[in-house]
Structure formats: C-alpha cells, structure tokens
Amino acid sequence: MTIRTFRELRRSLRPLDRIALVLAALYAIVWIVRLTGHEPPLAGLVTLFFILTLSYAVIRIGGWTRTRLLWSLRNRLIIAYLFIAVVPVVMLIVLGVLSADILYRQLGGYLLVQDVQEHIEEVADAADVVAAGAGMLDPKTIAGPRSAKTFPASLETQIATLEDRIPQIEFDLHSDGELLKQEAAKSSGRFKGLVQTADTLWIVGEVKRNNATVMARVPVTPALLEHCAPFLGPIQVVTTRPAGASDPPQSVLTIGDGRYRSFARVETKLRSLPPASSWFDFQVDGISKMSSRLEDSTTRAVTESPVFLSYSARVRSLNSHLFTSLGDLGDIYIQLFFAVLLVFVILEAGSLVTGVVLTRTITRSVGDLYVATQYVRAGDFSHRIRVERADQLGALGESFNAMSSSIDSLVEEQRKRQRLENEVSIAQEVQSQLFPRNLPVIAGIQLGAYCKPARGVSGDYYDFLPLGATRLGIALADISGKGISAALLMASVQAALRSQLLLNPETTTSAAEVVSRINKHLFLNTSEDRFATFFFAIYDSATRTLRYTNAGHCAPMLINGEKLARLEKGGIVVGVFEDAEYEEGVVEVAPDSVLVVYSDGLIEPENVYGEEFGTTRLENVALRNRRSSADAMVAALLVAAEEWAGTAEQADDMTVIVSRLGQAAQSASND
C-alpha cells in the first residue's frame, strides 16, 4: 500500500469508522492479555463494544459491497435473473421435497397405526366372542381361575380356536371391568386399546355381556411387531410414564399439558431395511403416537400415557401402498415424474445460461454507450460506437452515433433559440411600453386595468385616451393569434388609434367613426386571415354619456346597483371587410356605475371537468365586488377565473378594464 493510497483511505473513513477501529484495537489488547492468563479490567464491557463493532463492520462492508456489486448493469441483471428464475425454482423444489417427506412420513405412520389398530380390533373381537359364550352360562360355573375350572365344550373350543389363531392371547373370564369404566366404554360395554402394566405393553379387549365380563390381551413383543406392517423396515415401540420432579429435564417430553418420560422399548429383531432399488428410493424415518392406558398395579387406577411407534421404510415400499389402485403402473408414473423433473431442471439450467449470455450482450453494448458518453461529456463529439449487431442494440448504437453527429447542430439551434428568447424578452419589454404607464385622472372617473399574457407577449391591447377635460376614450382589442405576430398587430392597432385621437382629441365625438377607421387600417395593412375584436367607448363625465361601438368583442358590462346591462351595439370584427359598417350605442350613465370591459381569455378558462368559467360566473363576481375600488375589482375578476381553472397555465391572454363612473366614483377617488 502506497502512502497516497493510505492517505486516501484515511480521508474516506467516517468518524464512526475511526471509533470502530479504536474499539477493535482495545479488544485486541484484551485478547493478548487473556493469553497471558490474566483478566484485564472492563474486559466484559470491551467485549460487548467489540461485538457492536463487528455488527457495524458487517453493515458497512455489506453496504460497500452492494454499492460496488450493483453498480454494474451486468451484475444487476444476473442477480435479477437469480431472483426471478433460480430462487423460485429452488424454493419450489425445496417445498416439493418437504411436502414429499411429510407425505411419506405420514403415510408410513398411518399404515403402521392402522395395522396395530387391526390387531387391537382382532383381540377385542376375540373377547367379544368369549364374552358372548360366557354370558350364556351360570356365573357360578365360571367363577375362579380358568385353570381350576372346566368349561362347557363349546366355550373351550372357542377359546382354543382363538388361542391358535392369535399367538400369546390370554383370557380373563372374571375381569373386574376396570377398563370398562372409561367414558368411551361405558356406553358401548366394550373397551379396546393399548394398556401398560408394570413392565409390559398389552393389546387389550374387554367386553361385558349379561353377567360376564371377559378380558382378552396380547403382549406387545418383538414377535408381534414382526407381523405388523411387513412392508416397513425395523419398528420400535416406546412406552412412557408421567414424569416426576426428580427426572432430568433432557429426558422429559411435554405433550399438551402432560409431561412424560420414556420407560420401555420393544423393537423388531429380524427386520432390516432393504437396499435402495434406485437413486430416488430414499429412506423414510417416521414416528406416530397412540394413546394407551397406564394401569397402577396397586390401586388399579387407570390414567393416560402415550405410546410412540417409530419405523424406517423405503419410498418404493410406501409407493406400493400409495398407488395401490395403479398396481405395477405406479413405478412407471413415478419414473415418468422424475424424468419430467429432470427435463425441467435441464431447461432451467439452459434458461439461466441463455440469460447470462444475453446479459453479457446487453451490458457490453451499455458499456460501449457509457464510454461514448464520457467522450461526449468531455466535449469530443467525433467518437463513434462500433456497431457489430443487426438488432435493437445495434440500432441503439447507430442512434447514438447519429445523435453525436447532430449534437453540434443542436447546440447551434439552442443558441438560436436563446437569441429568439432574448428577442421575445425585448419584445415583451417594448410591448409593456405600449400599455398606459400612468392612468389618466379625470373628475368623476376611477380606472383600473390589467393584461396577463398567455405567453411572453400579448395579443390583447387596452388603452385610456384623454379627449379633453371631461372626456375619456376607453379601448380594448383582442388580436387573432398569439405570440409575436399578434403583438406586432397589436402595436399597429395602438399606433393607428392614438394617431387618430391624440392629434385632434377635442373633435373626436363618434366611437363608430373611430372603429371604422381602425377597420380600414387593418384591412389594408394585414393579410386576410388577420383580424381583431375591438371595443371603443367615449365617456363624458360632464353629461354622464357613454358612446360606444362593439366590433365583435365580448359585450362589456355596465353595472348600476343590482342592475347589469350589456353593451352589444356595433358590428363585425375589424380587419375582415373594408367597407364594414358599425353602429354606435349611447348610454346615459347613472351615478356610481361600473363599466367592466374584458377579453374572451377571462371567460374561457376550463376546470378539470372541461366546463368554462363563462359570462354568468363573471357577472356574479362583478356584482359581488361592485362597491370595491377599480383595482380591487380587477384583481377579484382575475383571481376568480384563475381559481376556476385551478392551474397556472392559461390558454389565452386575460385582459380586463374596470371604470367607476359618476359622482360616487369621484368621491371614492377624493377619499
């Protein structure tokens, strides 16, 4: 390690990393001292902190490894393939193996228990036969031990036959019926099951018929187990006893609420597990539990104590019982299953290899792209990717090469766009000079106006032109189109209007004549597809007379109290026909009236449901704010339209003019 590398490593260490290194060094000292046979002070605390240090180191190294490992796209894709393809298959295989293990264990245990139950049933049936014969005799004739009595020939014959058929069976013709006192046996008069005495496990059947209670029992011996479930391998039976307080904990088994210890074992001597017939003929080891009665030899009390039956077997032997209905075809089906499984494993391995190969192809192309981007980042647009494949990745490389070759032109285009944006900014600044910078002050009139362009520059135009001491010209135009072209036409309208009015303001009395001149000016100086809506009015505060002409514009509102009138007289839009005629409207303005002139951008905003703001809502807002100042009313109308749209983006320019006319307006102005 060079000095430079060491310095870089030291600079990369976090404060927690430094603390971890110190704790590791302390633990190393403690460990060395312990080798000398001494226990240093605070050794336990240092050990605890060292364990925390190891946990922190695992987290740090894991994070570093993950970052380095997953940075490469190839590694990411390979890991993704592992999680998508390999891990689910492995999980399914493990689940299948566990399921098969549980199935075979349960099947072997079930078959063993069923065989034992058959022996129990056989002994119980033997007791039932003897009890049926003994129940027909006088109780005195069967009193005492059997060895001291001679029974009727028929009963002796039955007993002898049963003893020949069931080896080691014993009969007690004067049983005290203690087992019949069990809850299950009271109603049926018959008991059958396993019973543990002092040192022997018995298969017992006890039956009561009339006045005779007969018990038949067979000891569970290795010879008996040799005949149980012959298709299984070695069998072992373990009896239990209730555990006492003095029993070692490791020898105690808890089952439910009971605690038991093993007592005696009975196992087969002659059985052995046959060799595997094939590679999938696995050994199955299982265990089952059966209930038994533990009889106290002194008090004759009967309690529950389980018995465990364990076995070993081969899968082939269990399959012969699992597929009993298929017979010899069972092996064929099993072999077919494993053959299909092998094919699936081969296909999965082939899929994984194919995925890795495709991953290398993809990542190689991505790596070439990454290298190429580094050249571009450095400003070298001449680097090209070598295309060797006629696929989508090759097309991607060709696209990158084409992109690299066009970057220079894109940069130039960006420069041009930047110049255009600068020009738009200049146009916006110039246009702002075309609107009235200072609103005129005329007795009896309070003015407010605002234009909010949809783009950098606006196609709407408004103006206030003093025409003497008591007269004011009010204009609002909406030019067709948007952007710079509309702004240029707007400047033309502004120049034409002002050239007409400001040269001879005192002689201008007809609004219709002014609009006719604007119409002819636009028709002669613009193309056929360019036009404008135009509203022009002349208000005389001395006579309270408003003369107006509306050339296709949104009808302005004249509000007095709760009344609202629309100013609609005029004609078609200006700039379409050279000889268009326009009508002039004359309105007597009541005191404290409000004139609201607006462009269509104020009523066309749509909400999320596609519903326009509309003139009705605009009228309602205007009526609610009719007593506000002109500027406040302008702001209220704009805010209402914007809130209806719910978005900062607007489709058209918004322009509104509010003029408070009459003595009330004058008073408000003076205040």
XYZ file of C-alpha atoms in Angstrom:
671
model
C 0.000 0.000 0.000
C 1.480 3.346 -1.058
C 1.443 6.470 1.089
C -1.050 8.063 -1.314
C -3.416 5.113 -1.048
C -3.141 5.169 2.751
C -3.992 8.873 2.816
C -6.999 8.360 0.554
C -8.190 5.526 2.770
C -7.771 7.674 5.885
C -9.726 10.529 4.318
C -12.566 8.141 3.374
C -13.029 6.951 6.981
C -16.085 8.258 8.778
C -15.998 9.239 12.468
C -17.818 6.011 13.352
C -15.217 4.060 11.360
C -12.452 5.577 13.458
C -14.293 4.728 16.693
C -14.774 1.151 15.465
C -11.047 0.814 14.760
C -10.200 2.055 18.261
C -12.605 -0.448 19.849
C -11.138 -3.255 17.744
C -7.634 -2.301 18.917
C -8.805 -2.322 22.577
C -10.286 -5.783 22.135
C -7.031 -6.999 20.569
C -5.183 -5.781 23.678
C -7.699 -7.564 25.940
C -7.276 -10.760 23.931
C -3.482 -10.605 24.183
C -3.677 -10.033 27.958
C -6.011 -13.026 28.320
C -3.414 -15.209 26.568
C -1.079 -14.461 29.471
C -3.621 -15.884 31.922
C -4.822 -12.576 33.359
C -8.260 -10.978 33.155
C -7.937 -7.249 32.379
C -10.389 -4.760 33.922
C -13.565 -3.892 31.972
C -12.917 -6.889 29.701
C -16.641 -7.706 29.508
C -17.558 -4.152 28.504
C -14.815 -4.084 25.865
C -16.070 -7.410 24.506
C -19.614 -6.048 24.270
C -18.419 -2.995 22.355
C -16.348 -5.244 20.085
C -19.480 -7.255 19.215
C -21.260 -3.993 18.336
C -18.185 -3.031 16.284
C -18.400 -6.298 14.352
C -22.094 -5.630 13.624
C -21.248 -2.136 12.398
C -18.430 -3.526 10.238
C -20.776 -6.077 8.669
C -23.259 -3.304 7.820
C -20.552 -1.041 6.386
C -18.871 -3.778 4.357
C -22.258 -5.038 3.171
C -23.250 -1.559 2.013
C -19.909 -1.027 0.289
C -20.088 -4.433 -1.389
C -23.663 -3.868 -2.511
C -22.785 -0.472 -3.956
C -19.789 -1.849 -5.859
C -21.568 -5.035 -6.892
C -24.779 -3.424 -8.102
C -23.113 -0.509 -9.876
C -22.518 -2.731 -12.894
C -25.616 -3.325 -15.006
C -24.376 -6.846 -15.775
C -24.296 -7.761 -12.098
C -27.729 -6.245 -11.577
C -29.214 -8.298 -14.408
C -27.541 -11.518 -13.261
C -28.812 -11.014 -9.727
C -32.250 -10.217 -11.145
C -32.179 -13.495 -13.122
C -31.190 -15.374 -9.993
C -34.082 -13.931 -8.007
C -36.581 -14.248 -10.854
C -35.662 -17.673 -12.217
C -33.379 -19.642 -9.901
C -34.643 -18.718 -6.444
C -38.337 -19.525 -7.158
C -37.373 -22.857 -8.738
C -35.156 -23.764 -5.791
C -37.930 -22.785 -3.396
C -40.417 -24.920 -5.328
C -38.012 -27.875 -5.276
C -37.448 -27.479 -1.534
C -41.199 -27.164 -0.990
C -41.779 -30.285 -3.089
C -39.140 -32.262 -1.183
C -40.566 -31.179 2.172
C -44.089 -31.998 1.014
C -42.994 -35.441 -0.181
C -41.142 -36.046 3.090
C -44.221 -35.104 5.112
C -46.438 -37.222 2.872
C -44.298 -40.349 3.123
C -43.755 -39.951 6.861
C -47.467 -39.521 7.407
C -48.287 -42.437 5.096
C -45.871 -44.814 6.861
C -47.119 -43.777 10.286
C -50.728 -44.097 9.188
C -50.201 -47.594 7.767
C -48.352 -48.733 10.924
C -51.060 -47.372 13.215
C -53.760 -48.951 11.058
C -52.036 -52.343 11.332
C -51.813 -52.032 15.118
C -55.472 -50.999 15.203
C -56.328 -54.150 13.277
C -54.551 -56.225 15.923
C -56.442 -54.337 18.621
C -59.712 -54.938 16.811
C -58.858 -58.631 16.439
C -58.223 -59.004 20.194
C -61.406 -57.083 21.020
C -63.403 -59.346 18.697
C -61.910 -62.386 20.428
C -63.011 -61.012 23.812
C -66.447 -60.346 22.354
C -66.773 -63.965 21.133
C -65.743 -65.431 24.503
C -67.966 -62.958 26.393
C -70.929 -63.939 24.239
C -70.410 -67.620 25.150
C -69.684 -66.931 28.836
C -72.685 -64.663 29.154
C -74.996 -67.576 28.484
C -73.585 -69.611 31.427
C -74.343 -69.518 35.089
C -71.937 -67.075 36.729
C -71.063 -69.711 39.325
C -69.708 -72.018 36.644
C -67.077 -69.515 35.571
C -66.109 -68.313 38.993
C -62.459 -68.739 39.942
C -59.388 -69.151 37.806
C -59.789 -70.732 34.462
C -57.115 -73.295 35.166
C -59.192 -74.661 38.038
C -62.432 -74.904 36.072
C -63.758 -76.987 33.260
C -65.996 -75.007 30.970
C -68.552 -76.303 28.557
C -67.029 -77.874 25.478
C -68.372 -75.165 23.176
C -66.666 -72.366 25.146
C -63.443 -74.385 25.435
C -63.466 -74.956 21.714
C -63.945 -71.215 21.041
C -61.099 -70.293 23.370
C -58.782 -72.922 21.896
C -59.527 -71.774 18.387
C -58.791 -68.183 19.288
C -55.559 -69.126 21.053
C -54.396 -70.971 17.963
C -55.219 -68.042 15.699
C -53.819 -65.298 17.951
C -50.451 -66.261 19.476
C -49.913 -65.434 23.168
C -53.515 -64.333 23.724
C -54.786 -64.603 27.280
C -58.407 -64.598 28.523
C -59.702 -63.473 31.886
C -63.330 -64.578 32.309
C -63.783 -62.839 35.642
C -62.303 -59.417 34.903
C -63.233 -56.649 37.316
C -64.204 -54.404 34.350
C -61.946 -51.541 35.458
C -61.188 -50.614 31.866
C -64.895 -50.548 31.039
C -65.278 -47.674 33.478
C -63.636 -45.399 30.912
C -66.008 -42.804 29.483
C -65.919 -44.217 25.945
C -66.563 -47.791 27.096
C -69.450 -47.105 29.461
C -71.991 -46.595 26.727
C -70.787 -49.393 24.435
C -69.892 -52.030 27.037
C -66.660 -52.641 25.166
C -63.089 -51.440 25.595
C -60.220 -51.912 23.162
C -56.762 -50.367 23.059
C -53.273 -50.424 24.485
C -52.732 -50.897 28.203
C -49.471 -50.568 30.146
C -48.952 -52.602 33.286
C -45.844 -52.730 35.421
C -43.391 -53.592 32.683
C -45.462 -54.816 29.747
C -47.473 -53.187 26.981
C -50.640 -55.133 26.149
C -53.201 -55.104 23.381
C -56.400 -55.406 25.395
C -60.026 -56.012 24.593
C -62.598 -56.051 27.423
C -66.269 -56.840 26.820
C -69.281 -57.203 29.096
C -72.176 -59.449 28.061
C -75.004 -60.068 30.506
C -73.262 -61.016 33.739
C -69.945 -61.971 32.184
C -67.009 -59.562 31.780
C -64.230 -61.003 29.673
C -60.801 -59.521 29.025
C -58.545 -60.675 26.187
C -54.992 -59.411 25.959
C -51.848 -59.981 23.935
C -48.413 -58.689 24.994
C -46.603 -56.380 22.573
C -43.428 -58.327 21.931
C -40.797 -58.323 19.190
C -42.512 -61.383 17.734
C -45.787 -59.470 17.485
C -44.082 -56.459 15.881
C -42.526 -58.744 13.284
C -46.045 -59.319 11.923
C -47.051 -55.625 11.941
C -46.831 -53.770 8.609
C -44.442 -56.246 6.977
C -43.731 -53.799 4.131
C -41.970 -51.493 6.598
C -38.447 -51.865 7.898
C -37.458 -52.021 11.595
C -40.196 -50.993 14.044
C -39.766 -49.751 17.596
C -42.398 -49.106 20.275
C -41.551 -46.814 23.210
C -43.799 -46.657 26.276
C -43.917 -43.644 28.582
C -44.686 -42.793 32.179
C -45.718 -39.477 33.715
C -42.555 -37.517 34.530
C -41.692 -36.749 38.107
C -39.921 -33.788 39.646
C -36.697 -35.774 40.008
C -36.476 -36.754 36.323
C -33.730 -34.996 34.312
C -35.185 -32.238 32.093
C -33.487 -33.607 28.980
C -35.377 -36.912 29.354
C -38.811 -35.279 29.765
C -41.175 -34.836 26.834
C -44.033 -32.317 27.078
C -47.190 -33.259 25.181
C -50.035 -30.809 25.613
C -50.435 -30.252 29.317
C -48.678 -33.523 30.233
C -45.016 -34.254 30.916
C -43.739 -37.748 30.166
C -40.523 -39.788 30.187
C -39.653 -42.878 28.180
C -39.954 -46.156 30.065
C -39.517 -49.296 27.963
C -38.727 -50.206 24.371
C -39.952 -53.053 22.217
C -38.370 -53.426 18.800
C -38.111 -55.912 15.984
C -35.053 -58.154 15.868
C -35.277 -59.811 12.480
C -36.159 -56.875 10.252
C -33.690 -54.830 8.276
C -34.101 -52.018 5.794
C -33.891 -53.342 2.234
C -31.316 -51.764 -0.094
C -32.420 -48.920 -2.350
C -33.783 -50.096 -5.693
C -32.937 -46.802 -7.428
C -31.296 -43.469 -6.704
C -34.600 -41.927 -5.640
C -35.590 -44.848 -3.379
C -34.835 -42.867 -0.231
C -35.081 -43.991 3.358
C -38.082 -42.628 5.288
C -37.978 -42.474 9.095
C -41.224 -41.658 10.844
C -42.895 -41.697 14.209
C -46.529 -41.899 15.304
C -48.280 -41.550 18.626
C -51.030 -43.779 20.025
C -52.915 -43.363 23.260
C -52.690 -46.039 25.927
C -53.971 -46.691 29.453
C -51.475 -46.923 32.302
C -52.791 -49.260 34.997
C -51.456 -48.926 38.521
C -50.761 -52.428 39.851
C -51.562 -51.379 43.416
C -54.593 -49.119 43.168
C -55.797 -50.410 39.778
C -56.239 -46.731 38.777
C -56.107 -46.090 35.041
C -54.502 -42.958 33.530
C -53.483 -41.797 30.074
C -49.899 -42.297 28.919
C -48.939 -42.145 25.211
C -47.036 -44.775 23.260
C -44.707 -43.868 20.369
C -44.229 -46.083 17.318
C -41.180 -45.363 15.154
C -40.274 -47.044 11.895
C -37.935 -46.990 8.905
C -39.021 -47.725 5.335
C -38.158 -47.265 1.690
C -40.026 -44.933 -0.653
C -40.646 -47.825 -3.047
C -42.433 -49.838 -0.328
C -44.627 -46.875 0.577
C -45.380 -46.178 -3.082
C -46.757 -49.712 -3.451
C -49.446 -48.746 -0.916
C -49.822 -45.145 -2.039
C -50.546 -46.213 -5.628
C -52.449 -49.373 -4.775
C -55.051 -48.780 -7.467
C -52.334 -48.412 -10.150
C -50.521 -51.613 -9.304
C -47.322 -52.041 -11.306
C -48.072 -48.833 -13.188
C -47.208 -46.834 -10.061
C -43.464 -47.251 -10.650
C -43.893 -46.155 -14.252
C -45.692 -42.974 -13.203
C -43.026 -42.201 -10.631
C -40.228 -42.720 -13.133
C -42.082 -40.514 -15.596
C -42.421 -37.815 -12.947
C -38.681 -37.809 -12.249
C -37.925 -37.817 -15.967
C -40.084 -34.713 -16.457
C -38.449 -33.137 -13.403
C -35.026 -33.797 -14.905
C -36.115 -32.195 -18.177
C -37.356 -29.143 -16.246
C -34.028 -28.860 -14.422
C -32.138 -29.046 -17.730
C -34.407 -26.410 -19.255
C -33.958 -24.191 -16.214
C -30.180 -24.506 -16.442
C -30.320 -23.741 -20.166
C -32.519 -20.727 -19.497
C -30.084 -19.447 -16.900
C -27.111 -19.837 -19.259
C -29.040 -18.147 -22.061
C -29.981 -15.311 -19.727
C -26.354 -14.813 -18.696
C -25.207 -14.793 -22.338
C -27.899 -12.283 -23.307
C -26.978 -10.230 -20.263
C -23.367 -10.042 -21.403
C -24.544 -8.925 -24.836
C -26.715 -6.197 -23.379
C -24.177 -4.995 -20.855
C -21.383 -4.891 -23.433
C -23.486 -2.545 -25.542
C -24.377 -0.482 -22.480
C -20.683 -0.340 -21.561
C -19.819 0.959 -25.033
C -22.542 3.576 -24.665
C -21.172 4.586 -21.272
C -17.668 5.058 -22.689
C -19.115 7.073 -25.570
C -20.997 9.340 -23.176
C -17.750 10.077 -21.380
C -16.301 11.328 -24.674
C -19.372 13.479 -25.244
C -19.172 14.760 -21.685
C -15.605 15.837 -22.377
C -16.776 17.714 -25.491
C -15.475 15.220 -28.058
C -18.361 14.690 -30.494
C -16.248 12.746 -33.003
C -16.229 9.455 -31.081
C -18.369 6.702 -32.628
C -19.591 3.345 -31.318
C -18.597 0.299 -33.318
C -21.827 -1.447 -34.375
C -21.440 -5.214 -34.828
C -25.014 -6.459 -34.366
C -28.067 -6.056 -36.566
C -30.544 -5.914 -33.696
C -32.091 -3.317 -31.451
C -28.828 -2.874 -29.534
C -27.056 -2.232 -32.843
C -29.785 0.221 -33.758
C -29.239 1.883 -30.382
C -25.546 2.291 -31.186
C -26.380 3.747 -34.590
C -28.849 6.106 -32.950
C -26.163 7.244 -30.527
C -23.756 7.837 -33.398
C -26.413 9.834 -35.217
C -27.101 11.751 -32.030
C -23.419 12.537 -31.566
C -23.144 13.818 -35.121
C -26.136 16.102 -34.649
C -25.153 17.482 -31.237
C -23.257 20.353 -32.838
C -26.296 21.373 -34.842
C -28.456 21.025 -31.735
C -26.101 23.294 -29.839
C -26.336 25.815 -32.641
C -30.107 25.504 -32.619
C -30.060 26.097 -28.894
C -28.070 29.254 -29.442
C -30.631 30.421 -31.984
C -33.429 29.600 -29.578
C -31.672 31.543 -26.873
C -31.381 34.526 -29.194
C -35.093 34.193 -30.008
C -35.963 34.093 -26.325
C -33.885 37.204 -25.827
C -35.781 38.836 -28.664
C -39.101 37.801 -27.107
C -37.938 39.271 -23.829
C -37.085 42.510 -25.615
C -40.463 42.432 -27.383
C -42.197 41.940 -24.036
C -40.330 44.893 -22.617
C -41.202 47.021 -25.653
C -44.845 45.951 -25.524
C -45.086 46.909 -21.878
C -44.337 50.457 -23.019
C -47.348 50.373 -25.334
C -49.820 49.981 -22.463
C -50.661 53.088 -20.457
C -47.958 53.533 -17.870
C -49.964 56.090 -15.893
C -53.749 56.008 -15.886
C -55.316 59.403 -16.696
C -57.008 61.322 -13.896
C -60.388 62.763 -14.870
C -63.033 64.044 -12.498
C -65.802 61.528 -11.866
C -63.816 58.540 -13.190
C -61.794 55.870 -11.337
C -59.816 53.458 -13.549
C -58.220 50.038 -13.162
C -56.798 47.666 -15.796
C -54.542 44.648 -16.174
C -53.326 42.427 -19.005
C -51.958 38.933 -18.232
C -50.393 37.419 -21.375
C -50.608 33.675 -22.003
C -47.099 33.769 -23.487
C -44.212 36.174 -23.282
C -46.047 38.814 -25.279
C -49.745 39.520 -25.540
C -52.182 39.938 -28.419
C -54.587 41.917 -26.228
C -54.484 45.701 -26.187
C -56.146 48.200 -23.889
C -55.786 51.952 -23.679
C -57.180 55.095 -21.977
C -57.033 58.240 -24.069
C -57.950 61.669 -22.574
C -60.057 63.638 -25.079
C -60.363 66.853 -23.124
C -61.063 67.917 -19.579
C -64.183 65.776 -19.126
C -63.964 63.138 -21.861
C -62.060 59.831 -21.908
C -61.589 57.263 -24.657
C -61.628 53.615 -23.499
C -60.339 50.897 -25.874
C -59.821 47.118 -25.659
C -58.814 44.941 -28.614
C -58.192 41.173 -28.897
C -55.907 40.375 -31.854
C -56.288 36.998 -33.582
C -53.439 34.598 -32.870
C -50.825 34.674 -30.142
C -47.176 35.423 -29.677
C -45.019 37.913 -31.521
C -47.213 38.130 -34.638
C -50.233 39.095 -32.525
C -48.081 41.538 -30.555
C -46.920 43.247 -33.766
C -50.505 43.628 -34.940
C -51.426 44.941 -31.513
C -48.720 47.596 -31.851
C -50.161 48.541 -35.240
C -53.659 48.956 -33.724
C -52.238 51.033 -30.889
C -50.380 53.313 -33.301
C -53.429 53.739 -35.553
C -55.760 54.501 -32.653
C -53.516 57.016 -31.000
C -52.663 58.729 -34.275
C -56.387 59.318 -34.794
C -57.322 60.501 -31.327
C -54.344 62.358 -29.943
C -53.895 64.655 -32.972
C -57.399 66.148 -32.646
C -58.833 64.882 -29.332
C -61.459 67.621 -28.999
C -63.077 66.879 -32.379
C -63.484 63.143 -31.782
C -67.098 62.504 -30.820
C -68.155 59.350 -32.690
C -66.997 55.938 -31.471
C -68.336 54.266 -34.639
C -66.192 56.518 -36.832
C -63.060 55.617 -34.859
C -63.801 51.897 -35.186
C -64.426 52.264 -38.956
C -61.025 53.860 -39.425
C -59.329 51.093 -37.402
C -61.134 48.501 -39.548
C -59.923 50.073 -42.796
C -56.389 50.394 -41.434
C -56.202 46.686 -40.554
C -57.816 45.569 -43.800
C -55.303 47.494 -45.889
C -52.196 46.626 -43.887
C -52.670 42.978 -42.863
C -53.300 39.634 -44.538
C -56.792 38.227 -45.000
C -56.535 35.835 -42.065
C -55.677 38.563 -39.536
C -58.434 40.391 -37.690
C -59.283 41.691 -34.220
C -62.250 42.180 -31.958
C -62.431 45.799 -30.819
C -64.403 47.782 -28.281
C -64.152 51.565 -28.143
C -66.098 53.967 -25.938
C -66.063 57.708 -25.229
C -67.282 58.756 -21.794
C -68.168 62.365 -20.979
C -68.214 62.904 -17.216
C -69.941 66.264 -17.629
C -73.013 64.854 -19.360
C -72.613 61.287 -17.990
C -72.966 59.983 -21.510
C -71.208 56.874 -22.804
C -70.885 56.462 -26.562
C -69.525 53.062 -27.629
C -69.072 50.686 -30.567
C -68.533 46.935 -30.086
C -66.795 45.307 -33.094
C -67.311 41.592 -32.368
C -65.910 41.888 -28.858
C -67.251 40.272 -25.667
C -70.127 42.507 -24.600
C -68.906 44.744 -21.711
C -70.983 45.063 -18.534
C -72.403 48.329 -17.238
C -73.409 47.832 -13.601
C -75.552 50.177 -11.539
C -76.580 48.749 -8.168
C -78.172 45.334 -8.789
C -78.781 46.121 -12.469
C -76.457 44.923 -15.209
C -76.610 45.966 -18.856
C -74.658 44.577 -21.819
C -73.087 46.886 -24.392
C -73.559 44.941 -27.645
C -74.202 47.546 -30.412
C -71.528 47.777 -33.073
C -70.687 45.348 -35.864
C -68.367 42.603 -37.011
C -64.700 42.218 -36.113
C -62.286 44.733 -37.633
C -59.924 43.878 -40.484
C -62.179 41.486 -42.450
C -64.206 43.775 -44.748
C -63.021 47.192 -45.888
C -66.497 48.780 -46.053
C -67.925 47.218 -42.885
C -70.474 49.493 -41.178
C -70.563 49.977 -37.433
C -73.352 51.214 -35.184
C -72.831 53.457 -32.188
C -74.614 52.938 -28.887
C -75.393 55.792 -26.480
C -75.992 55.118 -22.777
C -76.923 57.553 -20.017
C -74.713 56.527 -17.105
C -76.343 56.577 -13.669
C -74.301 57.743 -10.668
C -71.899 55.206 -9.163
C -71.978 52.940 -12.219
C -69.221 50.466 -13.083
C -68.071 49.643 -16.625
C -66.327 46.253 -16.994
C -64.606 45.523 -20.333
C -62.752 42.201 -20.762
C -61.289 39.861 -23.364
C -62.521 36.312 -24.005
C -59.488 34.887 -22.183
C -61.247 35.816 -18.934
C -64.345 33.653 -19.549
C -62.819 30.684 -21.408
C -60.694 29.014 -18.654
C -61.922 25.447 -18.036
C -61.955 23.450 -14.826
C -60.951 19.789 -14.533
C -64.360 18.743 -15.913
C -63.960 20.809 -19.087
C -66.546 23.412 -18.006
C -65.786 27.050 -18.899
C -65.799 29.869 -16.374
C -68.370 31.655 -18.540
C -70.075 35.043 -18.552
C -72.635 34.151 -15.880
C -69.983 33.463 -13.246
C -68.085 36.577 -14.321
C -71.256 38.652 -13.871
C -71.795 37.196 -10.391
C -68.234 38.068 -9.346
C -68.610 41.582 -10.756
C -71.909 42.142 -8.914
C -70.418 40.919 -5.621
C -67.490 43.340 -5.977
C -69.351 46.291 -7.480
C -68.639 48.500 -4.443
C -64.887 47.756 -4.470
C -62.301 50.065 -5.944
C -61.440 49.676 -9.623
C -58.103 47.972 -8.915
C -59.656 45.642 -6.324
C -62.415 44.686 -8.743
C -59.843 43.929 -11.481
C -57.946 41.664 -9.082
C -61.143 39.889 -7.959
C -62.178 39.085 -11.530
C -58.735 37.699 -12.447
C -58.465 35.633 -9.254
C -61.935 34.134 -9.783
C -61.038 32.990 -13.316
C -57.688 31.525 -12.201
C -59.217 29.670 -9.247
C -61.839 28.177 -11.548
C -59.117 26.827 -13.854
C -57.085 25.532 -10.895
C -53.809 25.754 -12.818
C -51.229 28.426 -13.506
C -51.219 27.607 -17.226
C -53.637 29.720 -19.305
C -54.741 29.158 -22.882
C -55.367 32.802 -23.843
C -54.469 36.311 -22.795
C -56.553 37.751 -19.944
C -57.315 41.461 -20.080
C -59.856 43.403 -18.008
C -60.709 47.098 -17.616
C -62.834 48.470 -14.757
C -64.070 52.081 -14.818
C -66.099 53.523 -11.972
C -68.211 56.323 -13.461
C -70.280 59.051 -11.784
C -70.184 61.090 -8.585
C -69.683 58.050 -6.327
C -66.503 57.210 -8.175
C -65.348 60.793 -7.808
C -65.966 60.718 -4.075
C -64.063 57.496 -3.712
C -61.169 58.982 -5.635
C -61.093 62.031 -3.431
C -61.199 59.916 -0.312
